[in-house]
Amino acid sequence: MTKIKRALISISDKRGIVEFSRGLKGLGVEIVSTGGTAKLLRSHGVEIRAVSDVTGFPEILSGRVKTLHPKIHGGILARRAIAEHMSQVRKHKIGLIDLVVVNLYPFEETILDPKVKLEDAVEMIDIGGPAMIRSAAKNFKDVAIVSNPDRYPQILSELERNGGALSGQTLAALSVEAFGHTARYDVKIHEFLRSRILARDNFPEVLHLVFDKAQGLRYGENPHQEAAFYADSVKPRHGFATMKQLHGKELSFNNLLDLNAALQIIKDFDSPCACVVKHNSPCGVASSDNLHTAYRDAFRCDSLSAFGGIVGLNRRVDTKTAGEIYASGFLECIVAPGYDAGALKILKNRKNLRIIEFKDMSNKTKAGIYSCDVKKIEGGMLMQEHDQLDITPNDL
């Protein structure tokens, strides 16, 4: 168990930090803080010590250099079990730091604006923050690193239960999470600078892929396999990362594959279009001047194989179309850009029918999103540009 006596707090995302700091003070923890964080805590009556008082050196270069100092990193990186480390700490009058609470400049939020200036984005590249996170995470046997504000209640609860101490298991778990935090941050920076400076470099020598777990799935390709859906965290949220499930049981791995196959078909049509997909293959596709006729024709292409299939529609679903779908019998999922209230009422009578709202039916690449097709093979993966060729009658 590691007793928390002294904490360093330097954050950009200030959610919950006042309450967390008050909890730490209630446990007798000394708090060292920087800049805006120190000002916020003081304004709420939380006693802190400024980093500049610890280092004996002021913040310089418009705040670019605050914590990059031996009296900070020495206090974090000193290994308590090594006598030579502790001797050097005493010799140089370095106070030990047991808890580091750091999250990073909002680089990710800044670059969401496609018009952001390069120099503004660069100023949001944190230097001291990642250094402190990595120092604490490296020394996880002696130091706790909290980079996720959602962890505050859990950390306080454990400290209160253990008389102000954290378990080795908690310290190790926090370290793993922290290295994931800085890894994701660096990938965001790399991808942004690569796109701005090497704009046509769609196939870099090193490809970084970072994905966030969006949701667990009912099961994998087979019922005995576990599965999850991960959303691309490097590019702006798009595709199935933006879908809304309005009704029905949890999606499965195969459901999403079929939904994706359906979308790739209906996005190619300007007129109202419907398709029915089963096991990644279309049972029927039809377009018409209205949605209900398109759906009826698509279903009738192969109504036997359509049983238990996926329906894709490129228009808002009205009550007449919903009635046609309801009369079709058992279907797994419907995906459409929207649903009238009356249509939802009809469709929700099917208890297990998964109803998915997918607003963006455009087949064109969005700003800031390089559209690519990736396939996993043994030992690696293949990547190609997404097929967005518009075919006209003259091409046939």
mmCIF file of C-alpha atoms in Angstrom:
data_model
loop_
_atom_site.group_PDB
_atom_site.id
_atom_site.type_symbol
_atom_site.label_atom_id
_atom_site.label_comp_id
_atom_site.label_asym_id
_atom_site.label_seq_id
_atom_site.Cartn_x
_atom_site.Cartn_y
_atom_site.Cartn_z
ATOM 1 C CA MET A 1 0.000 0.000 0.000
ATOM 2 C CA THR A 2 1.236 3.520 -0.828
ATOM 3 C CA LYS A 3 0.366 6.267 1.629
ATOM 4 C CA ILE A 4 -0.601 9.480 -0.181
ATOM 5 C CA LYS A 5 0.931 12.443 1.644
ATOM 6 C CA ARG A 6 1.602 14.893 -1.173
ATOM 7 C CA ALA A 7 -0.195 15.438 -4.473
ATOM 8 C CA LEU A 8 0.622 17.448 -7.570
ATOM 9 C CA ILE A 9 -2.445 18.691 -9.465
ATOM 10 C CA SER A 10 -2.127 20.320 -12.905
ATOM 11 C CA ILE A 11 -5.101 19.867 -15.209
ATOM 12 C CA SER A 12 -6.942 21.270 -18.206
ATOM 13 C CA ASP A 13 -10.184 19.310 -17.764
ATOM 14 C CA LYS A 14 -11.333 20.660 -14.398
ATOM 15 C CA ARG A 15 -14.406 18.455 -13.970
ATOM 16 C CA GLY A 16 -14.749 17.395 -10.343
ATOM 17 C CA ILE A 17 -11.329 18.680 -9.298
ATOM 18 C CA VAL A 18 -12.580 20.977 -6.526
ATOM 19 C CA GLU A 19 -14.476 18.153 -4.806
ATOM 20 C CA PHE A 20 -11.560 15.748 -5.316
ATOM 21 C CA SER A 21 -9.066 18.251 -3.884
ATOM 22 C CA ARG A 22 -11.281 18.899 -0.875
ATOM 23 C CA GLY A 23 -11.428 15.169 -0.294
ATOM 24 C CA LEU A 24 -7.634 14.941 -0.434
ATOM 25 C CA LYS A 25 -7.252 17.837 2.003
ATOM 26 C CA GLY A 26 -9.681 16.106 4.350
ATOM 27 C CA LEU A 27 -7.275 13.164 4.383
ATOM 28 C CA GLY A 28 -4.360 15.420 5.261
ATOM 29 C CA VAL A 29 -2.781 15.470 1.783
ATOM 30 C CA GLU A 30 -0.608 18.461 0.863
ATOM 31 C CA ILE A 31 -1.470 19.807 -2.602
ATOM 32 C CA VAL A 32 0.993 21.406 -5.022
ATOM 33 C CA SER A 33 -0.569 23.021 -8.081
ATOM 34 C CA THR A 34 0.055 25.193 -11.142
ATOM 35 C CA GLY A 35 -1.405 28.232 -12.927
ATOM 36 C CA GLY A 36 -5.110 28.074 -13.615
ATOM 37 C CA THR A 37 -5.627 24.984 -11.479
ATOM 38 C CA ALA A 38 -4.062 26.700 -8.448
ATOM 39 C CA LYS A 39 -6.206 29.792 -9.015
ATOM 40 C CA LEU A 40 -9.393 27.700 -9.257
ATOM 41 C CA LEU A 41 -8.656 25.719 -6.102
ATOM 42 C CA ARG A 42 -7.775 28.818 -4.102
ATOM 43 C CA SER A 43 -10.972 30.536 -5.249
ATOM 44 C CA HIS A 44 -12.904 27.626 -3.701
ATOM 45 C CA GLY A 45 -11.016 27.810 -0.437
ATOM 46 C CA VAL A 46 -8.695 24.849 -1.073
ATOM 47 C CA GLU A 47 -5.240 25.515 0.375
ATOM 48 C CA ILE A 48 -2.468 24.737 -2.107
ATOM 49 C CA ARG A 49 1.221 25.385 -2.607
ATOM 50 C CA ALA A 50 2.325 26.850 -5.963
ATOM 51 C CA VAL A 51 4.775 24.857 -8.072
ATOM 52 C CA SER A 52 6.970 27.967 -8.357
ATOM 53 C CA ASP A 53 7.328 27.966 -4.540
ATOM 54 C CA VAL A 54 8.513 24.349 -4.694
ATOM 55 C CA THR A 55 10.974 24.835 -7.576
ATOM 56 C CA GLY A 56 12.119 28.325 -6.645
ATOM 57 C CA PHE A 57 11.667 29.216 -10.298
ATOM 58 C CA PRO A 58 8.770 31.121 -11.930
ATOM 59 C CA GLU A 59 6.627 29.895 -14.816
ATOM 60 C CA ILE A 60 8.248 31.136 -18.031
ATOM 61 C CA LEU A 61 7.717 31.295 -21.800
ATOM 62 C CA SER A 62 3.980 32.038 -21.549
ATOM 63 C CA GLY A 63 3.493 28.997 -19.341
ATOM 64 C CA ARG A 64 5.362 26.607 -21.645
ATOM 65 C CA VAL A 65 7.779 25.806 -18.802
ATOM 66 C CA LYS A 66 6.247 25.237 -15.367
ATOM 67 C CA THR A 67 6.879 21.751 -14.068
ATOM 68 C CA LEU A 68 9.955 20.670 -16.057
ATOM 69 C CA HIS A 69 12.241 20.841 -13.039
ATOM 70 C CA PRO A 70 14.281 18.347 -10.918
ATOM 71 C CA LYS A 71 12.334 19.252 -7.782
ATOM 72 C CA ILE A 72 9.164 18.072 -9.530
ATOM 73 C CA HIS A 73 10.393 15.086 -11.517
ATOM 74 C CA GLY A 74 12.817 14.042 -8.793
ATOM 75 C CA GLY A 75 9.912 13.925 -6.356
ATOM 76 C CA ILE A 76 7.918 11.781 -8.765
ATOM 77 C CA LEU A 77 10.636 9.436 -10.082
ATOM 78 C CA ALA A 78 12.542 8.689 -6.840
ATOM 79 C CA ARG A 79 12.263 5.004 -5.966
ATOM 80 C CA ARG A 80 11.498 4.768 -2.283
ATOM 81 C CA ALA A 81 13.139 1.361 -1.852
ATOM 82 C CA ILE A 82 16.514 2.457 -3.263
ATOM 83 C CA ALA A 83 18.706 4.035 -0.581
ATOM 84 C CA GLU A 84 20.781 6.002 -3.096
ATOM 85 C CA HIS A 85 17.643 7.625 -4.535
ATOM 86 C CA MET A 86 16.425 8.626 -1.091
ATOM 87 C CA SER A 87 19.854 9.972 -0.169
ATOM 88 C CA GLN A 88 19.904 12.172 -3.278
ATOM 89 C CA VAL A 89 16.366 13.388 -2.568
ATOM 90 C CA ARG A 90 17.416 14.473 0.918
ATOM 91 C CA LYS A 91 20.670 16.024 -0.341
ATOM 92 C CA HIS A 92 18.873 18.196 -2.906
ATOM 93 C CA LYS A 93 15.905 18.909 -0.613
ATOM 94 C CA ILE A 94 13.390 17.364 -2.989
ATOM 95 C CA GLY A 95 9.944 16.674 -1.550
ATOM 96 C CA LEU A 96 8.422 13.345 -2.578
ATOM 97 C CA ILE A 97 5.219 13.392 -4.626
ATOM 98 C CA ASP A 98 2.923 10.402 -4.070
ATOM 99 C CA LEU A 99 -0.021 11.342 -6.284
ATOM 100 C CA VAL A 100 0.025 13.070 -9.684
ATOM 101 C CA VAL A 101 -3.287 14.360 -11.021
ATOM 102 C CA VAL A 102 -2.710 15.534 -14.588
ATOM 103 C CA ASN A 103 -4.712 15.669 -17.796
ATOM 104 C CA LEU A 104 -3.577 17.332 -20.958
ATOM 105 C CA TYR A 105 -4.156 20.488 -22.981
ATOM 106 C CA PRO A 106 -7.325 20.151 -25.112
ATOM 107 C CA PHE A 107 -5.524 19.386 -28.372
ATOM 108 C CA GLU A 108 -8.238 16.970 -29.496
ATOM 109 C CA GLU A 109 -11.021 19.495 -28.936
ATOM 110 C CA THR A 110 -9.011 22.242 -30.659
ATOM 111 C CA ILE A 111 -8.510 20.323 -33.901
ATOM 112 C CA LEU A 112 -12.213 19.436 -34.189
ATOM 113 C CA ASP A 113 -12.475 22.794 -35.965
ATOM 114 C CA PRO A 114 -11.355 22.018 -39.542
ATOM 115 C CA LYS A 115 -10.366 25.675 -39.939
ATOM 116 C CA VAL A 116 -8.066 25.757 -36.895
ATOM 117 C CA LYS A 117 -4.768 27.493 -37.595
ATOM 118 C CA LEU A 118 -1.653 25.344 -37.392
ATOM 119 C CA GLU A 119 -0.026 27.655 -34.858
ATOM 120 C CA ASP A 120 -3.111 27.535 -32.592
ATOM 121 C CA ALA A 121 -3.124 23.740 -32.689
ATOM 122 C CA VAL A 122 0.609 23.605 -31.939
ATOM 123 C CA GLU A 123 0.122 25.727 -28.800
ATOM 124 C CA MET A 124 -2.264 23.035 -27.553
ATOM 125 C CA ILE A 125 0.499 20.398 -27.659
ATOM 126 C CA ASP A 126 1.216 19.711 -23.993
ATOM 127 C CA ILE A 127 4.831 19.087 -22.968
ATOM 128 C CA GLY A 128 5.003 19.191 -19.175
ATOM 129 C CA GLY A 129 1.780 17.226 -18.750
ATOM 130 C CA PRO A 130 2.850 14.092 -20.665
ATOM 131 C CA ALA A 131 6.252 14.239 -18.957
ATOM 132 C CA MET A 132 4.635 14.179 -15.507
ATOM 133 C CA ILE A 133 2.154 11.491 -16.486
ATOM 134 C CA ARG A 134 4.870 9.244 -17.891
ATOM 135 C CA SER A 135 7.159 9.847 -14.907
ATOM 136 C CA ALA A 136 4.440 8.878 -12.436
ATOM 137 C CA ALA A 137 3.266 5.961 -14.563
ATOM 138 C CA LYS A 138 6.850 4.647 -14.835
ATOM 139 C CA ASN A 139 7.221 4.802 -11.044
ATOM 140 C CA PHE A 140 3.834 3.189 -10.423
ATOM 141 C CA LYS A 141 5.074 1.079 -7.508
ATOM 142 C CA ASP A 142 5.460 4.263 -5.460
ATOM 143 C CA VAL A 143 3.313 6.902 -7.181
ATOM 144 C CA ALA A 144 -0.338 7.085 -8.229
ATOM 145 C CA ILE A 145 -1.175 8.775 -11.533
ATOM 146 C CA VAL A 146 -4.744 9.911 -12.175
ATOM 147 C CA SER A 147 -5.266 11.146 -15.736
ATOM 148 C CA ASN A 148 -9.016 10.478 -15.968
ATOM 149 C CA PRO A 149 -11.415 12.747 -13.989
ATOM 150 C CA ASP A 150 -13.966 9.928 -13.904
ATOM 151 C CA ARG A 151 -11.611 8.101 -11.508
ATOM 152 C CA TYR A 152 -11.811 10.724 -8.738
ATOM 153 C CA PRO A 153 -14.711 9.172 -6.756
ATOM 154 C CA GLN A 154 -13.115 5.704 -6.939
ATOM 155 C CA ILE A 155 -9.722 7.011 -5.767
ATOM 156 C CA LEU A 156 -11.206 8.989 -2.886
ATOM 157 C CA SER A 157 -13.289 6.017 -1.808
ATOM 158 C CA GLU A 158 -10.247 3.737 -1.689
ATOM 159 C CA LEU A 159 -8.187 6.342 0.166
ATOM 160 C CA GLU A 160 -10.921 6.719 2.773
ATOM 161 C CA ARG A 161 -11.209 2.929 3.215
ATOM 162 C CA ASN A 162 -7.443 2.446 3.557
ATOM 163 C CA GLY A 163 -6.502 5.373 5.797
ATOM 164 C CA GLY A 164 -5.128 7.482 2.941
ATOM 165 C CA ALA A 165 -3.372 4.669 1.064
ATOM 166 C CA LEU A 166 -3.807 3.048 -2.371
ATOM 167 C CA SER A 167 -3.190 -0.587 -3.214
ATOM 168 C CA GLY A 168 -0.464 -1.791 -5.570
ATOM 169 C CA GLN A 169 -3.165 -3.182 -7.856
ATOM 170 C CA THR A 170 -4.769 0.262 -8.156
ATOM 171 C CA LEU A 171 -1.416 1.943 -8.816
ATOM 172 C CA ALA A 172 -0.631 -0.534 -11.604
ATOM 173 C CA ALA A 173 -4.070 -0.134 -13.216
ATOM 174 C CA LEU A 174 -3.761 3.664 -13.124
ATOM 175 C CA SER A 175 -0.341 3.429 -14.779
ATOM 176 C CA VAL A 176 -1.685 1.345 -17.660
ATOM 177 C CA GLU A 177 -4.548 3.801 -18.163
ATOM 178 C CA ALA A 178 -2.134 6.752 -18.082
ATOM 179 C CA PHE A 179 0.177 5.328 -20.748
ATOM 180 C CA GLY A 180 -2.904 4.745 -22.901
ATOM 181 C CA HIS A 181 -3.866 8.388 -22.358
ATOM 182 C CA THR A 182 -0.497 9.742 -23.546
ATOM 183 C CA ALA A 183 -0.300 7.244 -26.423
ATOM 184 C CA ARG A 184 -3.661 8.385 -27.757
ATOM 185 C CA TYR A 185 -2.636 12.034 -27.322
ATOM 186 C CA ASP A 186 0.561 11.556 -29.310
ATOM 187 C CA VAL A 187 -1.266 9.751 -32.110
ATOM 188 C CA LYS A 188 -3.730 12.647 -32.384
ATOM 189 C CA ILE A 189 -0.826 15.080 -32.706
ATOM 190 C CA HIS A 190 0.993 12.912 -35.234
ATOM 191 C CA GLU A 191 -2.076 12.418 -37.412
ATOM 192 C CA PHE A 192 -2.996 16.117 -37.345
ATOM 193 C CA LEU A 193 0.509 17.318 -38.233
ATOM 194 C CA ARG A 194 0.851 14.630 -40.885
ATOM 195 C CA SER A 195 -2.398 15.714 -42.534
ATOM 196 C CA ARG A 196 -1.457 19.404 -42.387
ATOM 197 C CA ILE A 197 2.207 19.144 -43.368
ATOM 198 C CA LEU A 198 2.119 16.039 -45.584
ATOM 199 C CA ALA A 199 -1.414 16.500 -46.893
ATOM 200 C CA ARG A 200 -1.290 13.752 -49.538
ATOM 201 C CA ASP A 201 0.435 11.157 -47.364
ATOM 202 C CA ASN A 202 -2.490 8.710 -47.175
ATOM 203 C CA PHE A 203 -0.230 5.670 -46.802
ATOM 204 C CA PRO A 204 2.417 6.599 -44.199
ATOM 205 C CA GLU A 205 5.451 4.461 -43.420
ATOM 206 C CA VAL A 206 4.056 3.905 -39.917
ATOM 207 C CA LEU A 207 0.289 3.681 -39.488
ATOM 208 C CA HIS A 208 -1.108 4.532 -36.056
ATOM 209 C CA LEU A 209 -4.565 3.215 -35.227
ATOM 210 C CA VAL A 210 -6.314 4.294 -32.040
ATOM 211 C CA PHE A 211 -9.882 3.259 -31.299
ATOM 212 C CA ASP A 212 -12.201 3.808 -28.330
ATOM 213 C CA LYS A 213 -14.539 1.078 -27.154
ATOM 214 C CA ALA A 214 -17.970 2.344 -28.217
ATOM 215 C CA GLN A 215 -20.055 -0.579 -26.976
ATOM 216 C CA GLY A 216 -20.055 -4.253 -26.172
ATOM 217 C CA LEU A 217 -21.854 -6.538 -28.611
ATOM 218 C CA ARG A 218 -24.312 -9.345 -27.971
ATOM 219 C CA TYR A 219 -21.765 -11.847 -29.302
ATOM 220 C CA GLY A 220 -19.228 -12.271 -32.087
ATOM 221 C CA GLU A 221 -19.423 -14.018 -35.430
ATOM 222 C CA ASN A 222 -20.570 -17.099 -33.492
ATOM 223 C CA PRO A 223 -22.508 -17.136 -30.201
ATOM 224 C CA HIS A 224 -19.515 -18.531 -28.263
ATOM 225 C CA GLN A 225 -17.307 -15.548 -29.245
ATOM 226 C CA GLU A 226 -17.249 -12.294 -27.286
ATOM 227 C CA ALA A 227 -17.083 -9.056 -29.297
ATOM 228 C CA ALA A 228 -17.097 -5.260 -29.096
ATOM 229 C CA PHE A 229 -17.408 -2.282 -31.435
ATOM 230 C CA TYR A 230 -14.553 0.242 -31.416
ATOM 231 C CA ALA A 231 -14.845 3.752 -32.858
ATOM 232 C CA ASP A 232 -11.991 5.527 -34.622
ATOM 233 C CA SER A 233 -10.662 8.066 -32.116
ATOM 234 C CA VAL A 234 -8.162 9.733 -34.456
ATOM 235 C CA LYS A 235 -10.687 10.985 -37.006
ATOM 236 C CA PRO A 236 -13.780 13.066 -36.154
ATOM 237 C CA ARG A 237 -16.688 10.843 -35.094
ATOM 238 C CA HIS A 238 -18.406 9.414 -38.170
ATOM 239 C CA GLY A 239 -20.178 6.336 -39.468
ATOM 240 C CA PHE A 240 -21.495 3.851 -36.930
ATOM 241 C CA ALA A 241 -19.788 5.785 -34.143
ATOM 242 C CA THR A 242 -22.643 8.312 -34.538
ATOM 243 C CA MET A 243 -25.579 5.885 -34.808
ATOM 244 C CA LYS A 244 -28.440 5.798 -32.310
ATOM 245 C CA GLN A 245 -30.268 2.623 -31.393
ATOM 246 C CA LEU A 246 -33.896 3.539 -30.783
ATOM 247 C CA HIS A 247 -35.294 0.102 -29.958
ATOM 248 C CA GLY A 248 -34.511 -3.586 -29.666
ATOM 249 C CA LYS A 249 -31.967 -5.867 -28.053
ATOM 250 C CA GLU A 250 -28.196 -5.457 -28.126
ATOM 251 C CA LEU A 251 -26.489 -5.505 -31.509
ATOM 252 C CA SER A 252 -24.287 -8.433 -32.501
ATOM 253 C CA PHE A 253 -21.074 -8.564 -34.550
ATOM 254 C CA ASN A 254 -22.956 -9.906 -37.588
ATOM 255 C CA ASN A 255 -25.676 -7.268 -37.239
ATOM 256 C CA LEU A 256 -23.116 -4.503 -37.687
ATOM 257 C CA LEU A 257 -21.482 -6.223 -40.652
ATOM 258 C CA ASP A 258 -24.891 -6.558 -42.328
ATOM 259 C CA LEU A 259 -25.886 -2.988 -41.449
ATOM 260 C CA ASN A 260 -22.657 -1.750 -42.993
ATOM 261 C CA ALA A 261 -23.274 -3.789 -46.158
ATOM 262 C CA ALA A 262 -26.780 -2.330 -46.417
ATOM 263 C CA LEU A 263 -25.496 1.226 -46.009
ATOM 264 C CA GLN A 264 -22.870 0.830 -48.724
ATOM 265 C CA ILE A 265 -25.689 -0.082 -51.128
ATOM 266 C CA ILE A 266 -28.348 2.503 -50.283
ATOM 267 C CA LYS A 267 -25.859 5.389 -50.112
ATOM 268 C CA ASP A 268 -25.245 4.970 -53.850
ATOM 269 C CA PHE A 269 -28.843 5.933 -54.717
ATOM 270 C CA ASP A 270 -30.209 9.460 -55.024
ATOM 271 C CA SER A 271 -33.814 8.282 -55.304
ATOM 272 C CA PRO A 272 -35.647 6.488 -52.452
ATOM 273 C CA CYS A 273 -33.954 3.125 -52.057
ATOM 274 C CA ALA A 274 -34.345 0.018 -49.916
ATOM 275 C CA CYS A 275 -32.275 -3.110 -49.592
ATOM 276 C CA VAL A 276 -32.513 -6.326 -47.606
ATOM 277 C CA VAL A 277 -29.225 -7.941 -46.558
ATOM 278 C CA LYS A 278 -28.636 -11.417 -45.146
ATOM 279 C CA HIS A 279 -25.168 -12.665 -44.176
ATOM 280 C CA ASN A 280 -23.467 -9.707 -45.893
ATOM 281 C CA SER A 281 -25.220 -10.369 -49.221
ATOM 282 C CA PRO A 282 -28.194 -8.447 -50.628
ATOM 283 C CA CYS A 283 -31.409 -10.479 -50.989
ATOM 284 C CA GLY A 284 -32.975 -7.585 -52.825
ATOM 285 C CA VAL A 285 -32.424 -3.951 -53.759
ATOM 286 C CA ALA A 286 -34.936 -1.561 -55.303
ATOM 287 C CA SER A 287 -35.444 2.148 -55.855
ATOM 288 C CA SER A 288 -38.650 4.022 -56.614
ATOM 289 C CA ASP A 289 -40.221 7.449 -56.390
ATOM 290 C CA ASN A 290 -41.415 6.609 -52.858
ATOM 291 C CA LEU A 291 -39.923 4.600 -49.996
ATOM 292 C CA HIS A 292 -42.716 2.117 -49.343
ATOM 293 C CA THR A 293 -42.724 0.928 -52.965
ATOM 294 C CA ALA A 294 -38.936 0.628 -52.932
ATOM 295 C CA TYR A 295 -39.086 -1.491 -49.777
ATOM 296 C CA ARG A 296 -41.918 -3.708 -51.057
ATOM 297 C CA ASP A 297 -40.022 -4.401 -54.296
ATOM 298 C CA ALA A 298 -36.735 -5.072 -52.493
ATOM 299 C CA PHE A 299 -38.406 -7.526 -50.124
ATOM 300 C CA ARG A 300 -40.163 -9.342 -52.955
ATOM 301 C CA CYS A 301 -36.861 -9.961 -54.780
ATOM 302 C CA ASP A 302 -36.303 -12.913 -52.437
ATOM 303 C CA SER A 303 -38.808 -12.887 -49.601
ATOM 304 C CA LEU A 304 -37.718 -16.336 -48.404
ATOM 305 C CA SER A 305 -34.064 -15.367 -47.869
ATOM 306 C CA ALA A 306 -35.126 -12.033 -46.365
ATOM 307 C CA PHE A 307 -36.331 -13.823 -43.200
ATOM 308 C CA GLY A 308 -34.139 -12.601 -40.336
ATOM 309 C CA GLY A 309 -32.392 -10.067 -42.546
ATOM 310 C CA ILE A 310 -31.337 -6.430 -42.260
ATOM 311 C CA VAL A 311 -33.275 -3.610 -43.908
ATOM 312 C CA GLY A 312 -31.510 -0.474 -45.111
ATOM 313 C CA LEU A 313 -33.448 2.634 -46.170
ATOM 314 C CA ASN A 314 -32.060 5.952 -47.414
ATOM 315 C CA ARG A 315 -35.099 8.059 -46.510
ATOM 316 C CA ARG A 316 -36.965 8.890 -43.303
ATOM 317 C CA VAL A 317 -39.379 6.047 -42.575
ATOM 318 C CA ASP A 318 -43.078 6.981 -42.774
ATOM 319 C CA THR A 319 -46.030 5.005 -41.410
ATOM 320 C CA LYS A 320 -46.842 3.399 -44.762
ATOM 321 C CA THR A 321 -43.307 2.027 -45.123
ATOM 322 C CA ALA A 322 -43.314 0.950 -41.473
ATOM 323 C CA GLY A 323 -46.537 -0.971 -42.112
ATOM 324 C CA GLU A 324 -44.935 -2.773 -45.067
ATOM 325 C CA ILE A 325 -41.923 -3.696 -42.926
ATOM 326 C CA TYR A 326 -44.075 -4.875 -40.022
ATOM 327 C CA ALA A 327 -46.060 -7.114 -42.360
ATOM 328 C CA SER A 328 -42.854 -8.741 -43.638
ATOM 329 C CA GLY A 329 -42.382 -10.901 -40.565
ATOM 330 C CA PHE A 330 -39.182 -11.452 -38.618
ATOM 331 C CA LEU A 331 -36.308 -9.048 -39.329
ATOM 332 C CA GLU A 332 -33.195 -8.398 -37.259
ATOM 333 C CA CYS A 333 -32.518 -4.696 -37.825
ATOM 334 C CA ILE A 334 -33.620 -1.573 -39.666
ATOM 335 C CA VAL A 335 -31.281 1.315 -40.433
ATOM 336 C CA ALA A 336 -32.562 4.634 -41.784
ATOM 337 C CA PRO A 337 -31.774 8.363 -41.432
ATOM 338 C CA GLY A 338 -34.909 8.919 -39.329
ATOM 339 C CA TYR A 339 -38.375 7.711 -38.366
ATOM 340 C CA ASP A 340 -41.751 9.432 -38.077
ATOM 341 C CA ALA A 341 -43.359 9.049 -34.649
ATOM 342 C CA GLY A 342 -46.139 6.917 -36.122
ATOM 343 C CA ALA A 343 -43.609 4.694 -37.894
ATOM 344 C CA LEU A 344 -41.706 4.098 -34.653
ATOM 345 C CA LYS A 345 -44.913 3.192 -32.871
ATOM 346 C CA ILE A 346 -45.630 0.515 -35.484
ATOM 347 C CA LEU A 347 -42.112 -0.886 -35.596
ATOM 348 C CA LYS A 348 -41.690 -1.044 -31.819
ATOM 349 C CA ASN A 349 -44.449 -3.644 -31.723
ATOM 350 C CA ARG A 350 -41.696 -6.018 -32.824
ATOM 351 C CA LYS A 351 -40.056 -6.526 -29.412
ATOM 352 C CA ASN A 352 -36.624 -7.647 -30.602
ATOM 353 C CA LEU A 353 -36.370 -5.551 -33.758
ATOM 354 C CA ARG A 354 -33.290 -3.356 -33.564
ATOM 355 C CA ILE A 355 -34.118 0.112 -34.892
ATOM 356 C CA ILE A 356 -31.058 2.150 -35.839
ATOM 357 C CA GLU A 357 -30.971 5.841 -36.712
ATOM 358 C CA PHE A 358 -28.049 6.694 -39.008
ATOM 359 C CA LYS A 359 -28.423 10.293 -40.126
ATOM 360 C CA ASP A 360 -25.574 10.697 -42.599
ATOM 361 C CA MET A 361 -26.490 8.947 -45.858
ATOM 362 C CA SER A 362 -23.974 10.849 -47.983
ATOM 363 C CA ASN A 363 -21.435 8.747 -49.853
ATOM 364 C CA LYS A 364 -18.870 11.543 -49.951
ATOM 365 C CA THR A 365 -15.814 11.865 -47.711
ATOM 366 C CA LYS A 366 -16.201 14.423 -44.945
ATOM 367 C CA ALA A 367 -13.649 17.135 -44.238
ATOM 368 C CA GLY A 368 -10.846 15.789 -42.078
ATOM 369 C CA ILE A 369 -11.808 12.149 -42.692
ATOM 370 C CA TYR A 370 -9.736 10.084 -45.096
ATOM 371 C CA SER A 371 -12.069 7.317 -46.220
ATOM 372 C CA CYS A 372 -10.280 3.994 -46.372
ATOM 373 C CA ASP A 373 -11.096 0.314 -46.505
ATOM 374 C CA VAL A 374 -9.098 -1.899 -44.146
ATOM 375 C CA LYS A 375 -9.019 -5.690 -44.129
ATOM 376 C CA LYS A 376 -7.163 -7.819 -41.600
ATOM 377 C CA ILE A 377 -5.024 -10.692 -42.869
ATOM 378 C CA GLU A 378 -2.656 -13.060 -41.085
ATOM 379 C CA GLY A 379 0.275 -11.050 -39.749
ATOM 380 C CA GLY A 380 -0.926 -7.645 -40.912
ATOM 381 C CA MET A 381 -3.599 -5.742 -42.764
ATOM 382 C CA LEU A 382 -4.453 -4.296 -46.145
ATOM 383 C CA MET A 383 -5.597 -0.717 -46.692
ATOM 384 C CA GLN A 384 -6.998 0.936 -49.799
ATOM 385 C CA GLU A 385 -8.951 4.039 -50.708
ATOM 386 C CA HIS A 386 -12.667 3.640 -50.287
ATOM 387 C CA ASP A 387 -14.535 2.996 -53.548
ATOM 388 C CA GLN A 388 -16.502 6.182 -54.246
ATOM 389 C CA LEU A 389 -16.661 6.024 -58.025
ATOM 390 C CA ASP A 390 -19.892 7.481 -59.436
ATOM 391 C CA ILE A 391 -21.139 5.241 -62.248
ATOM 392 C CA THR A 392 -23.269 6.783 -64.980
ATOM 393 C CA PRO A 393 -25.174 5.005 -67.799
ATOM 394 C CA ASN A 394 -22.391 6.022 -70.197
ATOM 395 C CA ASP A 395 -19.901 4.021 -68.090
ATOM 396 C CA LEU A 396 -21.815 0.768 -68.553
#
